[in-house]
Structures are given as structure tokens and as C-alpha cells.
PDB file of C-alpha atoms in Angstrom:
ATOM      1  CA  MET A 756     112.110 -83.204  20.741  1.00 58.00           C
ATOM      2  CA  SER A 757     115.642 -82.745  19.468  1.00 62.00           C
ATOM      3  CA  ALA A 758     118.143 -80.284  20.842  1.00 67.00           C
ATOM      4  CA  ARG A 759     118.941 -77.223  18.792  1.00 64.00           C
ATOM      5  CA  PRO A 760     122.458 -77.354  17.398  1.00 66.00           C
ATOM      6  CA  ARG A 761     124.802 -74.902  19.084  1.00 65.00           C
ATOM      7  CA  PRO A 762     126.544 -72.397  16.887  1.00 69.00           C
ATOM      8  CA  PRO A 763     130.269 -73.069  16.654  1.00 77.00           C
ATOM      9  CA  GLY A 764     132.625 -71.206  18.954  1.00 85.00           C
ATOM     10  CA  PRO A 765     134.584 -68.199  17.740  1.00 92.00           C
ATOM     11  CA  ARG A 766     137.240 -68.358  15.069  1.00 94.00           C
ATOM     12  CA  TRP A 767     140.499 -66.476  15.627  1.00 96.00           C
ATOM     13  CA  GLU A 768     139.790 -64.093  12.746  1.00 95.00           C
ATOM     14  CA  ASP A 769     136.447 -63.030  14.241  1.00 94.00           C
ATOM     15  CA  VAL A 770     137.777 -62.136  17.697  1.00 97.00           C
ATOM     16  CA  LEU A 771     138.669 -58.558  18.592  1.00 97.00           C
ATOM     17  CA  GLU A 772     140.706 -57.304  21.531  1.00 97.00           C
ATOM     18  CA  GLY A 773     138.250 -56.050  24.138  1.00 98.00           C
ATOM     19  CA  ASP A 774     135.483 -58.521  23.190  1.00 98.00           C
ATOM     20  CA  GLU A 775     133.524 -59.602  26.259  1.00 97.00           C
ATOM     21  CA  LEU A 776     132.926 -63.265  27.054  1.00 97.00           C
ATOM     22  CA  LYS A 777     129.404 -64.145  28.063  1.00 95.00           C
ATOM     23  CA  GLY A 778     129.615 -64.485  31.825  1.00 97.00           C
ATOM     24  CA  PHE A 779     127.256 -65.874  34.432  1.00 97.00           C
ATOM     25  CA  THR A 780     126.235 -65.400  38.042  1.00 97.00           C
ATOM     26  CA  LEU A 781     125.928 -67.963  40.816  1.00 96.00           C
ATOM     27  CA  GLU A 782     124.313 -67.685  44.206  1.00 97.00           C
ATOM     28  CA  LEU A 783     126.535 -69.415  46.751  1.00 95.00           C
ATOM     29  CA  THR A 784     123.933 -71.564  48.472  1.00 93.00           C
ATOM     30  CA  ALA A 785     124.654 -74.196  51.101  1.00 88.00           C
ATOM     31  CA  THR A 786     123.552 -76.952  48.715  1.00 90.00           C
ATOM     32  CA  ARG A 787     125.817 -75.724  45.903  1.00 89.00           C
ATOM     33  CA  MET A 788     128.824 -75.331  48.174  1.00 84.00           C
ATOM     34  CA  VAL A 789     128.509 -78.639  50.015  1.00 82.00           C
ATOM     35  CA  ALA A 790     127.840 -80.538  46.766  1.00 84.00           C
ATOM     36  CA  GLN A 791     130.989 -79.066  45.248  1.00 79.00           C
ATOM     37  CA  VAL A 792     133.083 -79.925  48.318  1.00 78.00           C
ATOM     38  CA  SER A 793     131.747 -83.463  48.173  1.00 75.00           C
ATOM     39  CA  GLY A 794     132.434 -83.767  44.443  1.00 74.00           C
ATOM     40  CA  THR A 795     136.047 -82.642  44.754  1.00 76.00           C
ATOM     41  CA  GLN A 796     136.647 -84.579  47.992  1.00 73.00           C
ATOM     42  CA  ASP A 797     137.993 -81.387  49.605  1.00 70.00           C
ATOM     43  CA  PHE A 798     136.655 -82.003  53.078  1.00 75.00           C
ATOM     44  CA  TYR A 799     138.654 -79.316  54.862  1.00 70.00           C
ATOM     45  CA  PRO A 800     136.041 -78.040  57.355  1.00 77.00           C
ATOM     46  CA  ILE A 801     136.473 -74.373  56.448  1.00 79.00           C
ATOM     47  CA  HIS A 802     134.424 -75.078  53.299  1.00 79.00           C
ATOM     48  CA  HIS A 803     131.448 -76.799  54.972  1.00 81.00           C
ATOM     49  CA  ASP A 804     131.527 -76.354  58.779  1.00 87.00           C
ATOM     50  CA  ARG A 805     130.303 -72.902  59.823  1.00 86.00           C
ATOM     51  CA  ASP A 806     131.534 -73.186  63.417  1.00 93.00           C
ATOM     52  CA  PHE A 807     135.003 -74.247  62.265  1.00 90.00           C
ATOM     53  CA  ALA A 808     135.181 -71.394  59.744  1.00 91.00           C
ATOM     54  CA  ARG A 809     134.130 -68.832  62.346  1.00 93.00           C
ATOM     55  CA  GLN A 810     136.578 -70.179  64.922  1.00 96.00           C
ATOM     56  CA  ALA A 811     139.282 -69.771  62.279  1.00 94.00           C
ATOM     57  CA  GLY A 812     138.411 -66.065  62.036  1.00 93.00           C
ATOM     58  CA  HIS A 813     136.182 -66.073  58.951  1.00 92.00           C
ATOM     59  CA  LYS A 814     132.633 -64.775  58.837  1.00 94.00           C
ATOM     60  CA  ASP A 815     131.360 -68.081  57.384  1.00 94.00           C
ATOM     61  CA  ILE A 816     132.220 -70.979  55.065  1.00 88.00           C
ATOM     62  CA  PHE A 817     133.602 -70.076  51.636  1.00 89.00           C
ATOM     63  CA  VAL A 818     134.156 -71.713  48.262  1.00 92.00           C
ATOM     64  CA  ASN A 819     137.299 -73.727  47.702  1.00 91.00           C
ATOM     65  CA  THR A 820     139.975 -73.463  45.026  1.00 92.00           C
ATOM     66  CA  ALA A 821     138.398 -76.115  42.799  1.00 92.00           C
ATOM     67  CA  PHE A 822     135.110 -74.175  42.762  1.00 93.00           C
ATOM     68  CA  ILE A 823     136.932 -71.029  41.664  1.00 96.00           C
ATOM     69  CA  ARG A 824     138.908 -72.895  39.002  1.00 96.00           C
ATOM     70  CA  GLY A 825     135.694 -74.522  37.765  1.00 95.00           C
ATOM     71  CA  CYS A 826     133.929 -71.166  37.428  1.00 96.00           C
ATOM     72  CA  LEU A 827     136.793 -69.617  35.475  1.00 98.00           C
ATOM     73  CA  CYS A 828     137.129 -72.689  33.251  1.00 97.00           C
ATOM     74  CA  ARG A 829     133.391 -72.634  32.574  1.00 96.00           C
ATOM     75  CA  VAL A 830     133.366 -69.036  31.326  1.00 98.00           C
ATOM     76  CA  VAL A 831     136.290 -69.869  28.996  1.00 98.00           C
ATOM     77  CA  THR A 832     135.085 -73.229  27.708  1.00 96.00           C
ATOM     78  CA  ASP A 833     131.540 -71.948  27.170  1.00 95.00           C
ATOM     79  CA  TRP A 834     133.079 -69.287  24.917  1.00 96.00           C
ATOM     80  CA  ILE A 835     135.602 -71.408  22.979  1.00 95.00           C
ATOM     81  CA  ASP A 836     133.202 -74.343  22.562  1.00 91.00           C
ATOM     82  CA  ALA A 837     134.491 -77.780  21.519  1.00 90.00           C
ATOM     83  CA  ASP A 838     136.727 -76.465  18.715  1.00 91.00           C
ATOM     84  CA  GLY A 839     138.933 -74.335  20.980  1.00 95.00           C
ATOM     85  CA  PHE A 840     141.659 -75.428  23.385  1.00 96.00           C
ATOM     86  CA  LEU A 841     142.351 -74.032  26.857  1.00 97.00           C
ATOM     87  CA  ALA A 842     146.150 -73.823  26.967  1.00 98.00           C
ATOM     88  CA  SER A 843     146.692 -72.148  30.348  1.00 98.00           C
ATOM     89  CA  LEU A 844     144.791 -70.749  33.302  1.00 98.00           C
ATOM     90  CA  GLY A 845     145.996 -68.710  36.251  1.00 98.00           C
ATOM     91  CA  PHE A 846     144.283 -66.785  39.029  1.00 98.00           C
ATOM     92  CA  GLN A 847     144.757 -65.129  42.412  1.00 98.00           C
ATOM     93  CA  MET A 848     142.340 -65.614  45.283  1.00 96.00           C
ATOM     94  CA  ARG A 849     142.257 -62.154  46.856  1.00 97.00           C
ATOM     95  CA  ARG A 850     139.147 -62.441  49.021  1.00 95.00           C
ATOM     96  CA  PRO A 851     136.968 -65.400  49.961  1.00 95.00           C
ATOM     97  CA  ASN A 852     133.515 -65.756  48.425  1.00 95.00           C
ATOM     98  CA  PHE A 853     131.175 -66.704  51.257  1.00 94.00           C
ATOM     99  CA  ILE A 854     127.912 -68.605  51.504  1.00 93.00           C
ATOM    100  CA  GLY A 855     124.937 -66.350  50.783  1.00 95.00           C
ATOM    101  CA  GLU A 856     126.826 -64.154  48.338  1.00 96.00           C
ATOM    102  CA  THR A 857     126.239 -64.017  44.595  1.00 97.00           C
ATOM    103  CA  ILE A 858     129.305 -64.046  42.374  1.00 97.00           C
ATOM    104  CA  ALA A 859     129.598 -62.853  38.782  1.00 98.00           C
ATOM    105  CA  VAL A 860     132.129 -64.563  36.532  1.00 98.00           C
ATOM    106  CA  GLY A 861     133.331 -62.836  33.377  1.00 98.00           C
ATOM    107  CA  GLY A 862     136.116 -62.271  30.939  1.00 98.00           C
ATOM    108  CA  ARG A 863     137.346 -60.360  27.934  1.00 98.00           C
ATOM    109  CA  VAL A 864     139.843 -60.719  25.129  1.00 98.00           C
ATOM    110  CA  LYS A 865     143.077 -59.066  26.153  1.00 98.00           C
ATOM    111  CA  ARG A 866     145.356 -59.851  23.188  1.00 98.00           C
ATOM    112  CA  LYS A 867     145.489 -61.878  19.994  1.00 97.00           C
ATOM    113  CA  GLY A 868     148.650 -63.714  19.089  1.00 96.00           C
ATOM    114  CA  PRO A 869     149.863 -65.882  16.239  1.00 95.00           C
ATOM    115  CA  GLY A 870     148.631 -69.379  15.473  1.00 94.00           C
ATOM    116  CA  GLY A 871     145.142 -68.866  16.849  1.00 96.00           C
ATOM    117  CA  ARG A 872     146.354 -67.845  20.305  1.00 98.00           C
ATOM    118  CA  VAL A 873     144.107 -65.525  22.319  1.00 98.00           C
ATOM    119  CA  ASP A 874     144.952 -64.221  25.794  1.00 98.00           C
ATOM    120  CA  LEU A 875     142.039 -63.538  28.105  1.00 98.00           C
ATOM    121  CA  GLU A 876     141.483 -61.495  31.234  1.00 98.00           C
ATOM    122  CA  LEU A 877     139.107 -63.259  33.652  1.00 98.00           C
ATOM    123  CA  TRP A 878     137.508 -62.394  36.960  1.00 98.00           C
ATOM    124  CA  ILE A 879     135.110 -63.353  39.690  1.00 98.00           C
ATOM    125  CA  GLU A 880     133.461 -60.404  41.334  1.00 97.00           C
ATOM    126  CA  ASN A 881     131.187 -59.954  44.273  1.00 95.00           C
ATOM    127  CA  ALA A 882     129.167 -56.771  44.813  1.00 94.00           C
ATOM    128  CA  GLY A 883     131.360 -54.942  42.294  1.00 93.00           C
ATOM    129  CA  GLU A 884     134.665 -56.032  43.885  1.00 96.00           C
ATOM    130  CA  VAL A 885     136.964 -58.350  41.954  1.00 98.00           C
ATOM    131  CA  THR A 886     137.721 -61.140  44.413  1.00 97.00           C
ATOM    132  CA  VAL A 887     139.542 -63.389  41.940  1.00 98.00           C
ATOM    133  CA  PRO A 888     141.437 -61.894  38.982  1.00 98.00           C
ATOM    134  CA  GLY A 889     142.689 -64.362  36.418  1.00 98.00           C
ATOM    135  CA  THR A 890     144.138 -64.957  32.993  1.00 98.00           C
ATOM    136  CA  ALA A 891     143.884 -67.667  30.386  1.00 98.00           C
ATOM    137  CA  SER A 892     145.339 -68.446  26.995  1.00 98.00           C
ATOM    138  CA  VAL A 893     143.333 -70.345  24.429  1.00 98.00           C
ATOM    139  CA  ILE A 894     143.932 -71.614  20.934  1.00 98.00           C
ATOM    140  CA  LEU A 895     141.064 -70.960  18.551  1.00 97.00           C
ATOM    141  CA  PRO A 896     140.527 -72.496  15.135  1.00 95.00           C
ATOM    142  CA  VAL A 897     141.976 -70.471  12.257  1.00 94.00           C
ATOM    143  CA  ARG A 898     140.208 -70.416   8.908  1.00 87.00           C
ATOM    144  CA  SER A 899     142.264 -72.044   6.170  1.00 73.00           C
TER     145      SER A 899
END
């Protein structure tokens, strides 16, 4: 059985300000969180040791910065596909995302610029609250 070819990512000319990026949701399970900590070698106990996190004043363990960056990069790179280029990414961690929660990651086109540039608004939300707002700039292919 062969894989179906993916349609190409968007072209600059086809993108409109306000277009939504296809987002995704993730349940923050213990397995997912500990695997990610292990993969990034971020062994600070607040991300995997419940007693340590609680003694530090948090309700439980929470995802680390690399997890957040990975989620935001995924929503962008899934949208731009292999023909686009992620030029910049920025975000603010406003509230931790804890084990047992389900996050939603999304984005939209904020502005189109010259040379294939597209500025994006990104976010991670939890129960309707944006916990991580972000931005990205990408370069999309331009039709010749």
C-alpha cells in the first residue's frame, strides 16, 4: 500500500489575512510529558516530579519550553509544508499547562508582506484561555 501524496502547502498568492491554520489538540498525559522531557534532556524536576512541583508551589508538573516551542512549530510547519520556510518564532508563556489538561494549538494569518512573507498569530489555549500567545513569520513560495 502506498501513501497518498500530500497536497502542496499554500502559495503566497492563495493566502488571505484572517485565514485559519489547521490546529490540533493534545492531552497532556504522563507518558507524553515524561517522553518529551527525556527527549529534550530537560530533567529539571518541575517537569516530571509531582512532589517537587507541588513543593515549588505548583498544582502539578507542567510542560517545558521545548514542548511549547514544538507545538507552535508543528502548527506552522504542518501548514507551510516542505516548500515554506519558518523565518522566526516568538511566544510568551503566560500560564503553565499541567498534566491532565488538554491543550489546543492554533493560528491564523495576521499579515501578508512582500517576497512571500506571511506573519502569523499563534496560540496555545486551555479551556478557552490563551496560555501561550505567539507569533511567527514564514516565507511561502510565490508563483512565477
